[in-house]
Coordinates of C-alpha atoms and ligand atoms in Angstrom, one line a residue:
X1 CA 0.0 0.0 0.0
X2 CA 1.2 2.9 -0.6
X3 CA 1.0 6.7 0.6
X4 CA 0.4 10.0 -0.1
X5 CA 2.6 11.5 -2.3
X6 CA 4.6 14.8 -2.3
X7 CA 6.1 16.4 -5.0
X8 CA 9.5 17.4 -4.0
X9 CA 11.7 19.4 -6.4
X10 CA 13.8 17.8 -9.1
X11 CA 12.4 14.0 -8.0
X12 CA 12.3 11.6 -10.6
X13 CA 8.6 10.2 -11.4
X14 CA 8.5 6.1 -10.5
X15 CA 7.1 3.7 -12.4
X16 CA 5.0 1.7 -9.9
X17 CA 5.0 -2.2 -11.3
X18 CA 3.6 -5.2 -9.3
X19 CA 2.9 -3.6 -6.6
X20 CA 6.2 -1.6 -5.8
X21 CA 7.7 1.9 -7.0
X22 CA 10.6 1.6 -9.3
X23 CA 12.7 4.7 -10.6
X24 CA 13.1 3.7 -14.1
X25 CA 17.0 2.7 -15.3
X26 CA 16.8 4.2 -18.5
X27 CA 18.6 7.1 -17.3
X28 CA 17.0 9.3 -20.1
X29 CA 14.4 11.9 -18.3
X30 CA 12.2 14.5 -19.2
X31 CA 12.1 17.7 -17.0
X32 CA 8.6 18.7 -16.6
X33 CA 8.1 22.5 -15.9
X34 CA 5.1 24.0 -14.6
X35 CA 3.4 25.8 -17.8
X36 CA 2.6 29.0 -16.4
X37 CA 6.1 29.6 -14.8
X38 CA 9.3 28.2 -15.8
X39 CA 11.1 28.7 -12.7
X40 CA 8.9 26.2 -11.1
X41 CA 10.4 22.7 -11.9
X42 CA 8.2 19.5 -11.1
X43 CA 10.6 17.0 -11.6
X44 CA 11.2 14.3 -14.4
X45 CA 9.4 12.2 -16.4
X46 CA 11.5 8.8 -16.9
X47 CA 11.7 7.7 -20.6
X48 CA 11.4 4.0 -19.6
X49 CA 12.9 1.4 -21.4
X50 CA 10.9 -1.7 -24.1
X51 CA 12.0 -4.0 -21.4
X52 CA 10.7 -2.3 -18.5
X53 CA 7.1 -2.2 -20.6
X54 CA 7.8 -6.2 -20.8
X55 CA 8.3 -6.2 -16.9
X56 CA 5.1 -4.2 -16.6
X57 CA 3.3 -6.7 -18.6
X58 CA 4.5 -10.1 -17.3
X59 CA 3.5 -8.6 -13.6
X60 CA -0.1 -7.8 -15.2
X61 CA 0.1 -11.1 -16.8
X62 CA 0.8 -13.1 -13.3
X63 CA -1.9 -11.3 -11.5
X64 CA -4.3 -11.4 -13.7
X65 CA -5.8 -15.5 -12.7
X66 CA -6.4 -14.1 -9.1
X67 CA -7.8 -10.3 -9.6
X68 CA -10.2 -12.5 -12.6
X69 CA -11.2 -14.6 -9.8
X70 CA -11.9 -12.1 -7.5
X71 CA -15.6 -11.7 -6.9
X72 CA -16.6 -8.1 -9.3
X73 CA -18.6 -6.7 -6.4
X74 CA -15.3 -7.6 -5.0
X75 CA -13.3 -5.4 -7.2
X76 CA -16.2 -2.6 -7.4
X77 CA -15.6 -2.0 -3.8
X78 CA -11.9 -1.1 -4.7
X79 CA -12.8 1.4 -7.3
X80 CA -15.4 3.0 -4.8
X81 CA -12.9 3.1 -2.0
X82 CA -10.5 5.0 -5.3
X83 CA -14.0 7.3 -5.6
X84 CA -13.8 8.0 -1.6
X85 CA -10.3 9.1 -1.6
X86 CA -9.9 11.0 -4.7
X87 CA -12.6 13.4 -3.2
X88 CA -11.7 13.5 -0.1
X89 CA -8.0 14.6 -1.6
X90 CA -9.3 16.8 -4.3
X91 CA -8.0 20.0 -3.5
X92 CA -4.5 18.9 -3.3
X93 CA -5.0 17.1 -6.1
X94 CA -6.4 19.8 -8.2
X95 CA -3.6 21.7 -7.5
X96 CA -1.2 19.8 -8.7
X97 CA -2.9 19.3 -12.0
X98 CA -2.9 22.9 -12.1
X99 CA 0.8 23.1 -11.8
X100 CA 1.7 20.5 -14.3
X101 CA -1.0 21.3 -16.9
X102 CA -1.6 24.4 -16.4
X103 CA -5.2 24.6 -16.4
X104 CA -7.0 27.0 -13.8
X105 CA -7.7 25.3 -10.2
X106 CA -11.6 26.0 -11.0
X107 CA -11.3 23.8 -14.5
X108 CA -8.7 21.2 -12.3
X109 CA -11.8 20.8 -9.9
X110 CA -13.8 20.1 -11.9
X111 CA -12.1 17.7 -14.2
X112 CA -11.4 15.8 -10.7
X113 CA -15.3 16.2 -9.5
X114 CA -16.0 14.5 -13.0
X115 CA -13.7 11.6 -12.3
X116 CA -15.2 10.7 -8.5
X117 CA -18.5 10.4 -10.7
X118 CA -17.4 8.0 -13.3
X119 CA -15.6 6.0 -10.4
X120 CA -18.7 5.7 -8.0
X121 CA -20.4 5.3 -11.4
X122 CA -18.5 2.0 -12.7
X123 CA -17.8 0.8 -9.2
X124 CA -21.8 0.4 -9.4
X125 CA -21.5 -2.0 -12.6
X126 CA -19.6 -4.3 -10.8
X127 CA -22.8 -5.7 -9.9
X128 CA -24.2 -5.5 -13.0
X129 CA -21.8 -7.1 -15.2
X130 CA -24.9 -9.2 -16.0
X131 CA -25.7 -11.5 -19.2
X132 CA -28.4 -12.7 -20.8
X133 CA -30.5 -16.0 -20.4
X134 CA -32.7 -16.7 -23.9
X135 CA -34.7 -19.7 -24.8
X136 CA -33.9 -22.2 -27.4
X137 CA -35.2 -23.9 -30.2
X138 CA -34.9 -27.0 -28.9
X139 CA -37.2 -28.1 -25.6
X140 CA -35.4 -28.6 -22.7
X141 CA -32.5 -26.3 -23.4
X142 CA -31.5 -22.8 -22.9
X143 CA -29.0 -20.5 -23.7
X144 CA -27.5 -17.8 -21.2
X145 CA -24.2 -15.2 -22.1
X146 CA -21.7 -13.9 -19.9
X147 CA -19.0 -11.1 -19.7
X148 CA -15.3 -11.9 -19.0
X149 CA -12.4 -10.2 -18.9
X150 CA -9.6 -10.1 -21.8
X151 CA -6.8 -10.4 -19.7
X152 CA -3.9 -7.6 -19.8
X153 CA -5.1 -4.9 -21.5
X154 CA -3.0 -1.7 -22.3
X155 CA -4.3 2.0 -21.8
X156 CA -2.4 4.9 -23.6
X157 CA -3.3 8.3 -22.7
X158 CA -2.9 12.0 -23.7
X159 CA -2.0 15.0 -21.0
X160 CA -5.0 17.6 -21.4
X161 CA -7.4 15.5 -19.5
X162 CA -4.5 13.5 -17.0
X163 CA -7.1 12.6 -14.4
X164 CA -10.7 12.0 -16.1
X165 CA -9.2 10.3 -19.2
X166 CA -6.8 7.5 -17.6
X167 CA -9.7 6.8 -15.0
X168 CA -12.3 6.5 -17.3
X169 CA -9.9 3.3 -18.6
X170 CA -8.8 2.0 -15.6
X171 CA -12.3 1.7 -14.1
X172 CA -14.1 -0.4 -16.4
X173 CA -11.1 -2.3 -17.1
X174 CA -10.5 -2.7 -13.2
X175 CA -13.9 -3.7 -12.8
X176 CA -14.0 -6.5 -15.7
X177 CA -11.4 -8.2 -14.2
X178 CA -8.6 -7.1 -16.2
X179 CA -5.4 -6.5 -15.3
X180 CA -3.8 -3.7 -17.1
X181 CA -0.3 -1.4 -17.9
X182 CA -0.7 2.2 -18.1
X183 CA 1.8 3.9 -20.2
X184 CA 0.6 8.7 -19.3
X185 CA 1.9 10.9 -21.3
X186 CA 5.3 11.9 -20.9
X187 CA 3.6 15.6 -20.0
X188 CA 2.1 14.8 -16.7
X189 CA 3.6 12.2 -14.9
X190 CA 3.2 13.8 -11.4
X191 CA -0.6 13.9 -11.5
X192 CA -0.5 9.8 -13.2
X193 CA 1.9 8.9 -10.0
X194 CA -0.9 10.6 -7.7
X195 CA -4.1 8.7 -9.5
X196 CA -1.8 5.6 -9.0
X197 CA -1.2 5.8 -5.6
X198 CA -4.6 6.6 -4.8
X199 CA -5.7 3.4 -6.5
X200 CA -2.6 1.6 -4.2
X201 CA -4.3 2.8 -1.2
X202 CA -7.7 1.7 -2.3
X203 CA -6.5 -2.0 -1.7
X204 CA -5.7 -3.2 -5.1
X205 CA -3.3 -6.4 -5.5
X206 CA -0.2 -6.1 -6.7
X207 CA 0.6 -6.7 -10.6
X208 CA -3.4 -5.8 -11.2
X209 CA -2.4 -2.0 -12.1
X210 CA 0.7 -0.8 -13.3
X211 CA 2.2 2.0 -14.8
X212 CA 5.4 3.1 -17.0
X213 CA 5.9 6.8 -18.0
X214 CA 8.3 6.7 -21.1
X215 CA 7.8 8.3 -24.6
X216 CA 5.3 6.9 -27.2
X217 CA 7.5 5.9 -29.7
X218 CA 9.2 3.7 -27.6
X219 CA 6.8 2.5 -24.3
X220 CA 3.7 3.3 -25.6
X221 CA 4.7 1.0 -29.0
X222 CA 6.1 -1.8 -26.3
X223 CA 2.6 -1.9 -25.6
X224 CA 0.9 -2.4 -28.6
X225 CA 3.2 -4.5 -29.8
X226 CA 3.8 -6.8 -26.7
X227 CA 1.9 -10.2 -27.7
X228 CA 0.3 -10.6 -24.2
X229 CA -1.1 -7.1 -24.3
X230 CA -4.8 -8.4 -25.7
X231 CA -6.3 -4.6 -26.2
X232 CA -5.5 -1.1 -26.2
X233 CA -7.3 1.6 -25.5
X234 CA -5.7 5.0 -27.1
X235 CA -6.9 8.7 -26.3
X236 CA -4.6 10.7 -28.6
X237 CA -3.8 12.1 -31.5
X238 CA -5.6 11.2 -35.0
X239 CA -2.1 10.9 -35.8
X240 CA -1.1 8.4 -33.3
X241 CA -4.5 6.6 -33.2
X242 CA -4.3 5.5 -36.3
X243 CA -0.7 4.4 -36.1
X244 CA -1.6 2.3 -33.6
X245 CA -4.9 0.9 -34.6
X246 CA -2.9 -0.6 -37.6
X247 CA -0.3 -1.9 -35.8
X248 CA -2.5 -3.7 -33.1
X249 CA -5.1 -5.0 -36.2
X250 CA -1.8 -7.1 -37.8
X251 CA -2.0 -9.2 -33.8
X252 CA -6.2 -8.9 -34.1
X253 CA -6.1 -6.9 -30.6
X254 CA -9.1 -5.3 -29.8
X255 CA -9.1 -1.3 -30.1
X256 CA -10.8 1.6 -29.4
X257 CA -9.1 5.3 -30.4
X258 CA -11.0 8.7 -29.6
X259 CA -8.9 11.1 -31.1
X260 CA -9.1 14.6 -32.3
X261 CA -11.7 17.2 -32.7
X262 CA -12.7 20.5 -34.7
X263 CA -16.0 21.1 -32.8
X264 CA -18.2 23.8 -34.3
X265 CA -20.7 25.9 -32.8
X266 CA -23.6 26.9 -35.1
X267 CA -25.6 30.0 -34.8
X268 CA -29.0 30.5 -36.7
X269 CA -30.2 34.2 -36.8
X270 CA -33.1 33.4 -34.4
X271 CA -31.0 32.3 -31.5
X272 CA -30.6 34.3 -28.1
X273 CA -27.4 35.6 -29.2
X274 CA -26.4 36.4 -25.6
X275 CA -26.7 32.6 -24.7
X276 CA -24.6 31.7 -27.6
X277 CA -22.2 34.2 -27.2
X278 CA -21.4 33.2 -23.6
X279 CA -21.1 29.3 -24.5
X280 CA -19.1 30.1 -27.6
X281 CA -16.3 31.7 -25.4
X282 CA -17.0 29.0 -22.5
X283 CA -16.6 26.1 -24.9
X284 CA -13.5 28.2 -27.1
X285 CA -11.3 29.4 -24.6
X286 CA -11.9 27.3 -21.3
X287 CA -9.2 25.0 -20.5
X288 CA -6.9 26.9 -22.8
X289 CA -8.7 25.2 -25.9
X290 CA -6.9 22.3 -25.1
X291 CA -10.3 19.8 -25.3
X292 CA -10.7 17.6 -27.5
X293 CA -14.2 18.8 -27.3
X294 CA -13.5 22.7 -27.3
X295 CA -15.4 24.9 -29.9
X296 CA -13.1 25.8 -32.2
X297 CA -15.2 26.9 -35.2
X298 CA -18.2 29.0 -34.9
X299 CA -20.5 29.0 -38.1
X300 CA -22.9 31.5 -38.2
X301 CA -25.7 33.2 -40.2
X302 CA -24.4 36.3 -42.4
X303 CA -27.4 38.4 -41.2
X304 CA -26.3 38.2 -37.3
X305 CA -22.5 38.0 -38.1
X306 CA -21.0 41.8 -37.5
X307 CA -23.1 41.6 -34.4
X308 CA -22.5 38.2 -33.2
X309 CA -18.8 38.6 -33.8
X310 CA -18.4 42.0 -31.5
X311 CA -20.3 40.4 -28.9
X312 CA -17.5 37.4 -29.0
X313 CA -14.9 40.3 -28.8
X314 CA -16.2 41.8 -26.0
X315 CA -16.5 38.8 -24.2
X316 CA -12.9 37.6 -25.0
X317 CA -11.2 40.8 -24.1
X318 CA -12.5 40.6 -20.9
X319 CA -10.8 37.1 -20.2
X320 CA -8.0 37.6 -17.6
X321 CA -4.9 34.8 -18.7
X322 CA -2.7 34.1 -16.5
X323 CA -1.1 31.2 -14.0
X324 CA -4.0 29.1 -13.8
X325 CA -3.5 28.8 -9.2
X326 CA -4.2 32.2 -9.3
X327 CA -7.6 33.4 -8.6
X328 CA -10.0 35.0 -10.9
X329 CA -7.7 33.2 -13.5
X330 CA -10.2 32.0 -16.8
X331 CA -7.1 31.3 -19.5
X332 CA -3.8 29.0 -18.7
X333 CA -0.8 28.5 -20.5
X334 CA -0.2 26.1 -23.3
X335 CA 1.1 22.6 -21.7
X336 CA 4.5 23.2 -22.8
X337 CA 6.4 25.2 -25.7
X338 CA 6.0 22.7 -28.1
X339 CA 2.1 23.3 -28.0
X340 CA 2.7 26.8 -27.6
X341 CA 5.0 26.9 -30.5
X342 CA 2.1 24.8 -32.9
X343 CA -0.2 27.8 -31.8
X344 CA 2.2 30.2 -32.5
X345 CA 2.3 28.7 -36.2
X346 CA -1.5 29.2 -36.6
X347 CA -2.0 32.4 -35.2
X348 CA 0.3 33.5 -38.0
X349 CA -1.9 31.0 -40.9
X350 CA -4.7 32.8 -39.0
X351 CA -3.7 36.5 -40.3
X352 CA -3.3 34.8 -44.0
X353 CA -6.4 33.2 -44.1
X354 CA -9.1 35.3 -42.2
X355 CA -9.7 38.4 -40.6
X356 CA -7.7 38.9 -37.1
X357 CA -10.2 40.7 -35.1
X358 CA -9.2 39.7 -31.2
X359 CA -5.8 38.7 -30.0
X360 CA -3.1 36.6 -32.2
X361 CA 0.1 37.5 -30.4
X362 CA 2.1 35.7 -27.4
X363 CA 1.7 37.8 -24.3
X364 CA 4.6 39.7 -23.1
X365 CA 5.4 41.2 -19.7
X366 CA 6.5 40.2 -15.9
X367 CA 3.8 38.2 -15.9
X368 CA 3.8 36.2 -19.0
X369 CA 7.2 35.8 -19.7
X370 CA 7.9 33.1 -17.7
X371 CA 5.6 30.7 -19.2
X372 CA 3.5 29.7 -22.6
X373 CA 1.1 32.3 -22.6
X374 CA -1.5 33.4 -25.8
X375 CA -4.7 35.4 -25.3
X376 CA -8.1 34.3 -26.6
X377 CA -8.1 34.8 -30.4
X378 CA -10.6 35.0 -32.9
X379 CA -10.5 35.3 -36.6
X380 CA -13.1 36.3 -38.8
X381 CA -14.2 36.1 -42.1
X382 CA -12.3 32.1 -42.6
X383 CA -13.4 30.0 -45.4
X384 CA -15.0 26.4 -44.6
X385 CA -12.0 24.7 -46.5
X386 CA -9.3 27.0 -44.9
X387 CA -6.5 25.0 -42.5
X388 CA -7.3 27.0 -40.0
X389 CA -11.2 25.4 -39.9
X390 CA -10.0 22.2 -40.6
X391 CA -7.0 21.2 -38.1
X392 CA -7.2 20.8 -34.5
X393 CA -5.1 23.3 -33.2
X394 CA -5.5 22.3 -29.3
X395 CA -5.3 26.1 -27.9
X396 CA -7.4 29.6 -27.8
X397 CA -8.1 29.8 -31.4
X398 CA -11.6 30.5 -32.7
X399 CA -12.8 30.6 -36.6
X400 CA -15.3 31.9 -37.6
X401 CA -17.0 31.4 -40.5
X402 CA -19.9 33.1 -42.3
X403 CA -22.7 31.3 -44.1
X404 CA -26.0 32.1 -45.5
X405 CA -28.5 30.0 -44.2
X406 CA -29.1 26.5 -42.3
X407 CA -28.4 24.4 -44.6
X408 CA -24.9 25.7 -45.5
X409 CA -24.5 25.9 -41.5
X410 CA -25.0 22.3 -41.2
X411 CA -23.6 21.1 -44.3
X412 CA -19.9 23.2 -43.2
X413 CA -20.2 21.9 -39.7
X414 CA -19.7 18.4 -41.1
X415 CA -17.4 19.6 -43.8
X416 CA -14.4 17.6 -42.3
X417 CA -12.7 14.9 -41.2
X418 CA -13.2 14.9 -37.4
X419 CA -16.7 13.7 -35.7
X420 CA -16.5 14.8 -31.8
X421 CA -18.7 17.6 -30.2
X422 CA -21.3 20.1 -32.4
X423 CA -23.5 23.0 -31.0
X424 CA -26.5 24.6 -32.4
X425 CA -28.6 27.7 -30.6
X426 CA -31.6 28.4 -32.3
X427 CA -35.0 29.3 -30.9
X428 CA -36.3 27.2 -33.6
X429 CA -36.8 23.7 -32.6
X430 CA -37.4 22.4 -36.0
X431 CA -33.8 23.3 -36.9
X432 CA -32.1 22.3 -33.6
X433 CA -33.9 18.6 -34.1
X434 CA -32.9 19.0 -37.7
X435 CA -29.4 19.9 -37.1
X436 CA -28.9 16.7 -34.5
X437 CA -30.0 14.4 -36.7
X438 CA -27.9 15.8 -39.8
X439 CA -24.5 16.8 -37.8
X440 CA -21.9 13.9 -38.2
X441 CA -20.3 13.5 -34.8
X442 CA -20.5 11.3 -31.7
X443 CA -22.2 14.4 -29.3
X444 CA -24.6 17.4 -30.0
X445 CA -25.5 19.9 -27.4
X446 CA -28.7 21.9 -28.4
X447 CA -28.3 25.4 -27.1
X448 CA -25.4 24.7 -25.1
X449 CA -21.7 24.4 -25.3
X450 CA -19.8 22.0 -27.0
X451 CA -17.7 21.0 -24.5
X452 CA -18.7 18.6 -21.2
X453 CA -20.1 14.9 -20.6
X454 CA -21.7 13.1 -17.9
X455 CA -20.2 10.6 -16.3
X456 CA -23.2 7.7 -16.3
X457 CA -23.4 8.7 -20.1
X458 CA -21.3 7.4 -23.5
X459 CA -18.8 9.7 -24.5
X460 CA -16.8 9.3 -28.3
X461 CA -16.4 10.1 -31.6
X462 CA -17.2 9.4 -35.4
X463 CA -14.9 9.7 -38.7
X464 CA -11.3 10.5 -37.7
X465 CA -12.4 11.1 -34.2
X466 CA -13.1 7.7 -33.1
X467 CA -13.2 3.9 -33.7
X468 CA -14.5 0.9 -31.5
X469 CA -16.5 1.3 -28.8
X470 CA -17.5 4.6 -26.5
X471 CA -16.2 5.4 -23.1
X472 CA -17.9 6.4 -19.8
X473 CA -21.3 4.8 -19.1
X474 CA -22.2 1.5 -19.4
X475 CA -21.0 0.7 -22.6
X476 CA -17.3 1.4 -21.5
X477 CA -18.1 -2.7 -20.0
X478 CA -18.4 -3.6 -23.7
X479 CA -15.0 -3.1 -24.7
X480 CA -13.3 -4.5 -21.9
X481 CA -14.9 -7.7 -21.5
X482 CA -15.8 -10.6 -23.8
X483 CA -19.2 -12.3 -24.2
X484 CA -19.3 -15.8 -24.1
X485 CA -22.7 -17.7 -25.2
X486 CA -23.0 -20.7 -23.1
X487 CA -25.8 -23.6 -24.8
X488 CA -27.1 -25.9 -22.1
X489 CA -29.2 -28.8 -22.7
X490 CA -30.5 -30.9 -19.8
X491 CA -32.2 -33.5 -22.5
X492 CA -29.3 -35.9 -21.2
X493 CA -30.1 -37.3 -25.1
X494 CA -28.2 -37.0 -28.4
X495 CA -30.3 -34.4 -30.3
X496 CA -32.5 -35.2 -32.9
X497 CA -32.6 -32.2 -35.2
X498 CA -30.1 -30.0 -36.2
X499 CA -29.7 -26.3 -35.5
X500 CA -27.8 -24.0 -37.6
Ligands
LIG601 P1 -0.7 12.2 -28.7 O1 0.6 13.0 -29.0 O2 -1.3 11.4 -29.7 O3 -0.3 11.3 -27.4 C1 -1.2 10.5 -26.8 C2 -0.5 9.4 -26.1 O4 0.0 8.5 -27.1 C3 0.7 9.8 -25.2 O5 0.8 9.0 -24.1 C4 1.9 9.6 -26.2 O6 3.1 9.5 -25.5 C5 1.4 8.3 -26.8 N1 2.1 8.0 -28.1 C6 2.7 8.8 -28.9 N2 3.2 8.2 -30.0 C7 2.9 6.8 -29.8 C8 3.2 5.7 -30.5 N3 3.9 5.7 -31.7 N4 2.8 4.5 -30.0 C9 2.1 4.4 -28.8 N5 1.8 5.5 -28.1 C10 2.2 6.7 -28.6 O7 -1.8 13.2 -28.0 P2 -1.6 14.4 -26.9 O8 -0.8 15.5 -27.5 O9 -1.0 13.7 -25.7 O10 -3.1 14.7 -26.6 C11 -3.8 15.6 -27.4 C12 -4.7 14.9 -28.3 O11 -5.6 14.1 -27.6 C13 -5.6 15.9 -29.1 O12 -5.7 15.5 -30.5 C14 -7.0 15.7 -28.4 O13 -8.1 16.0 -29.2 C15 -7.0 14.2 -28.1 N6 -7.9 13.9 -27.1 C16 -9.0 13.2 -27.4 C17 -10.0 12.9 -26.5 C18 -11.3 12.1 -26.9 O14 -11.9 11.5 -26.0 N7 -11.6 12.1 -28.1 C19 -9.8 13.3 -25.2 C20 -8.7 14.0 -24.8 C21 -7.7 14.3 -25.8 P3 4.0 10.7 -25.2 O15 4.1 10.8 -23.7 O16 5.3 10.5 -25.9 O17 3.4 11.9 -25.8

C-alpha cells in the first residue's frame, strides 16, 4: 500500500509495477516545468525502457488469474474506496494538476469532481456485469451469455485530461477483471503517479495496475506490440490513433481510439445571441482550448454575423490569462512550448487566411514571460475549406465562418474529417432537431456548449475522431470484456434435429 505523495523538487517520477515503486533505469528523463512559470520545476518524467514495458506486462500477466477470480462486487468495492479518496484529496490534487497542466484550479476541480463520478459510477457495474439467459429452439434447453475479462489490456493516454481520461480506462477495465499497464503521457507524470497511488491505497493487489511513463514511440509502441497485451485503448492524437490501430489489427487486438476534434458551434439568426455568445467563449477558450471537445469553429448566419462577432470580442477581451493557481484566472498556458510553439504557427496562418479581429500575439510582460502564454483569439471572415477550420489546433483559437443559411451551416459543420462535439442555438426547434439528426459526430448539445459529458453517459467520436467502442457509461463494460454464449441442454439425449 502505498501513501500519499509529495512532489519534491527535481524527483524523478516512479514507475510503480507489481505492486512496488521503481525509478526507471533508463537514465533518459524528461524535466517537466510547470506551464505558467518556468522557474517552477516538477521534476522528471523517466523515458522507460521496451523491457521495462515487458516487466510491466508479465507482472499484469501473473496477477491477472487471481484479480479474474476475484468476486466483481469484489473489485467494485476497490474502485469506490478510489472514488472516496480521490474526493476527499481533491484540492491537493487539483492543484497539482494545475501546476503540471496548467489549467486553472476551478477547470482542475472540476475535471477531478467528473472523475469521482465516473468511479462511483463504474464501481456500481460491478454488480451489473450481468448477461443474458434466452430460450432455445430445442425443448429442454437454454442458452444464457456472460462477460469476461480479456486479460492484460493496455491503456495509452494523452495529458490535457490526465485525471478524467486515464480513470475512465482503468475503471471499467478494473472492474472487468482485467489486469492492465498504463503507459501517461510523458507531459504529466506527477498527476499519473498521484491517480496511482490513490488506486494503491484503495487495496488493489499487486501486478493488477501498473504504470510506465516513457515516450510513445518507444513504451507506448512496447505496448501495442507486446503479444500478451490483448487490447488497447488510445486517447490521442488522430495521428497516433491510427498508427496504432494498424499496428495492433496485424496481432487482431481489440481497439478503441478517440482522437481529435474540430467542434463547431452553429448560430441561426433566431437564436438568443447572448446565450450563444457566452457558451461560444466557455466552450473556445476554457481550459486553454486544449479539449478535444473545445469549440473551435463557430458557423454562423451572415445576417447576425457583424453583431455576433463583436459580442465574441467583447467577451474575449474581458478574459484575464494568467497562472491558472491564481484566482479570478479564466485562461492557462499552453502545456508546454512545443504546443505553444504549434499555436504560434496558426495564429500567424490565421492572419493569412481570415480576418484577425481579437488577439493573435504571445503575451509579453512580468507576468507572461515566464511561461507559454497566448490570449483568446478570434479570426473572422475564414473560409470552410481554410487549414485554420479544418485542423485541430489544441489552444485559444476561434474561426469563424460566415454562411448564408441553415443548410450551409449544417452542411460546413460536417465539412471535415473529425466527428466529436457540435453545437446549435436556435429558438427554432425544427432546426435544432434538424441539425442533431444531420451533424456527423458522436455528441450534440442543443443550445449549449460544445464542451462537457456526464459521467453515467457514452462519451466518443465518429470519422477521424473515433473507432471501437464509446467510453464512460455502461457501454465502457463492452470493450473491456468478452461475451461468451453458453448452450445448455438438460435433455441428457443425443439431439435429434439439427440447429444451424
Ligand atoms: P498524442 O501525441 O497522440 O499522445 C497521446 C499518447 O500516445 C501519449 O501518451 C503519447 O506518448 C502516446 N504515443 C505517442 N506516439 C505513440 C506511438 N507511436 N505508439 C504508442 N503511443 C504513442 O496526443 P496528446 O498531444 O497527448 O493529446 C492531445 C490529443 O488528444 C488531441 O488530439 C486531443 O483532441 C486528443 N484527445 C481526445 C479525447 C477524446 O476523447 N476524443 C480526449 C482527450 C484528448 P508521449 O508521452 O510520448 O506523448
Amino acid at each position: 500500500m502505498g501513501t500519499a505523495i509529495q512532489v519534491k523538487e527535481a524527483t524523478i517520477c516512479p514507475n510503480y509495477v507489481n505492486g512496488q515503486w521503481v525509478q526507471s533505469r533508463s537514465g533518459r528523463k524528461l524535466v517537466r516545468l510547470n506551464p505558467a512559470n518556468h522557474d517552477d520545476v516538477l521534476g522528471f518524467a523517466p523515458l522507460s525502457t521496451r523491457d521495462e514495458i515487458r516487466e510491466a506486462v508479465d507482472a499484469a500477466r501473473q496477477a491477472f488469474p487471481a484479480w479474474r477470480d476475484t468476486p466483481a462486487p469484489v473489485r467494485g468495492k476497490i474502485v469506490m474506496q478510489a472514488a472516496r479518496l480521490m474526493a476527499e484529496e481533491k484540492e491537493s490534487l487539483a492543484r497539482l494538476l494545475t501546476r503540471e497542466e496548467g489549467k486553472t484550479v476551478s477547470e482542475s476541480l472540476g475535471e477531478i469532481l467528473r472523475t469521482v463520478n465516473i468511479l462511483e459510477y463504474t464501481a456500481g457495474e460491478a454488480r451489473r456485469l450481468a448477461g443474458e439467459t434466452l430460450p432455445s429452439e430445442l425443448p429442454k434447453n437454454f442458452i444464457y451469455t456472460i462477460r469476461q475479462p480479456l486479460g492484460v489490456v493496455g491503456l495509452i493516454t494523452p495529458w490535457n485530461f490526465p485525471v478524467a481520461v486515464p480513470v475512465w480506462k482503468i475503471a471499467p477495465a478494473l472492474v472487468c477483471g482485467n489486469t492492465l499497464v498504463w503507459k501517461p503521457s510523458e507531459l504529466t507524470p506527477f498527476t499519473s503517479r498521484a491517480i496511482v497511488d490513490l488506486f494503491a491505497r484503495a487495496g488493489l493487489p499487486g501486478g493488477v495496475f501498473n504504470m510506465v511513463n516513457g515516450a510513445g514511440e518507444e513504451a507506448g509502441d512496447e505496448l501495442v506490440e507486446h503479444p500478451a497485451v490483448r487490447a488497447i485503448s488510445f486517447t490521442g492524437s488522430c495521428e497516433v490513433g491510427s498508427l496504432i490501430y494498424a499496428k495492433a489489427a496485424r496481432q487482431m487486438k481489440k481497439v478503441q481510439c478517440e482522437m481529435g476534434g474540430k467542434n463547431p458551434v452553429v448560430v441561426l439568426a433566431d437564436a438568443d445571441l447572448e446565450l450563444a455568445a457566452d457558451c461560444t467563449i466557455m466552450g473556445a477558450f476554457g481550459s486553454t482550448g486544449q479539449r478535444c471537445t473545445a469549440t473551435s469553429r463557430v458557423i454562423v448566419e451572415e445576417s447576425i454575423a457583424d453583431k455576433f462577432v463583436q459580442m465574441l470580442v467583447d467577451r474575449a477581451r474581458k478574459l484575464k490569462v494568467g497562472n491558472g493557481a491564481e484566482p479570478g484566472t479564466n485562461v492557462g498556458p499552453s502545456v508546454d512550448e512545443a504546443q505553444f510553439n504549434k499555436v504560434q504557427e496558426y495564429l500567424a496562418l490565421g492572419k493569412r487566411e481570415g480576418k484577425l479581429v481579437c488577439g493573435g500575439e504571445r503575451l509579453r510582460g512580468e507576468a507572461y514571460d515566464r511561461g507559454w502564454f497566448t490570449p483568446p483569439t478570434i479570426f473572422d471572415r475564414v473560409a470552410p475549406d481554410a487549414r485554420l477550420a479544418q485542423e485541430e489546433i489544441f489552444g485559444p483559437v476561434l474561426s469563424v465562418i460566415r454562411v448564408k443559411d441553415f443548410d450551409e451551416a449544417a452542411a460546413v459543420a460536417s465539412g471535415i474529417r473529425y466527428g466529436l462535439a457540435a453545437s446549435i442555438f436556435s429558438t427554432n426547434a425544427n432546426a435544432v432537431f434538424e441539425f442533431a439528426e444531420r451533424v456527423e459526430c458522436g455528441i450534440v448539445h442543443l443550445n449549449s456548449p460544445t464542451v462537457g459529458g456526464e459521467a453515467h453517459v457514452p462519451f466518443g467520436g465518429i470519422k477521424a475522431t473515433g473507432i471501437g467502442e464509446r467510453e464512460t457509461g455502461s457501454i465502457a463494460i463492452e470493450f473491456y470484456s468478452e461475451l461468451k454464449i453458453v448452450y445448455v441442454d438438460y435433455t441428457g439425449r443425443k439431439r435429434e434435429t439439427n440447429i444451424y
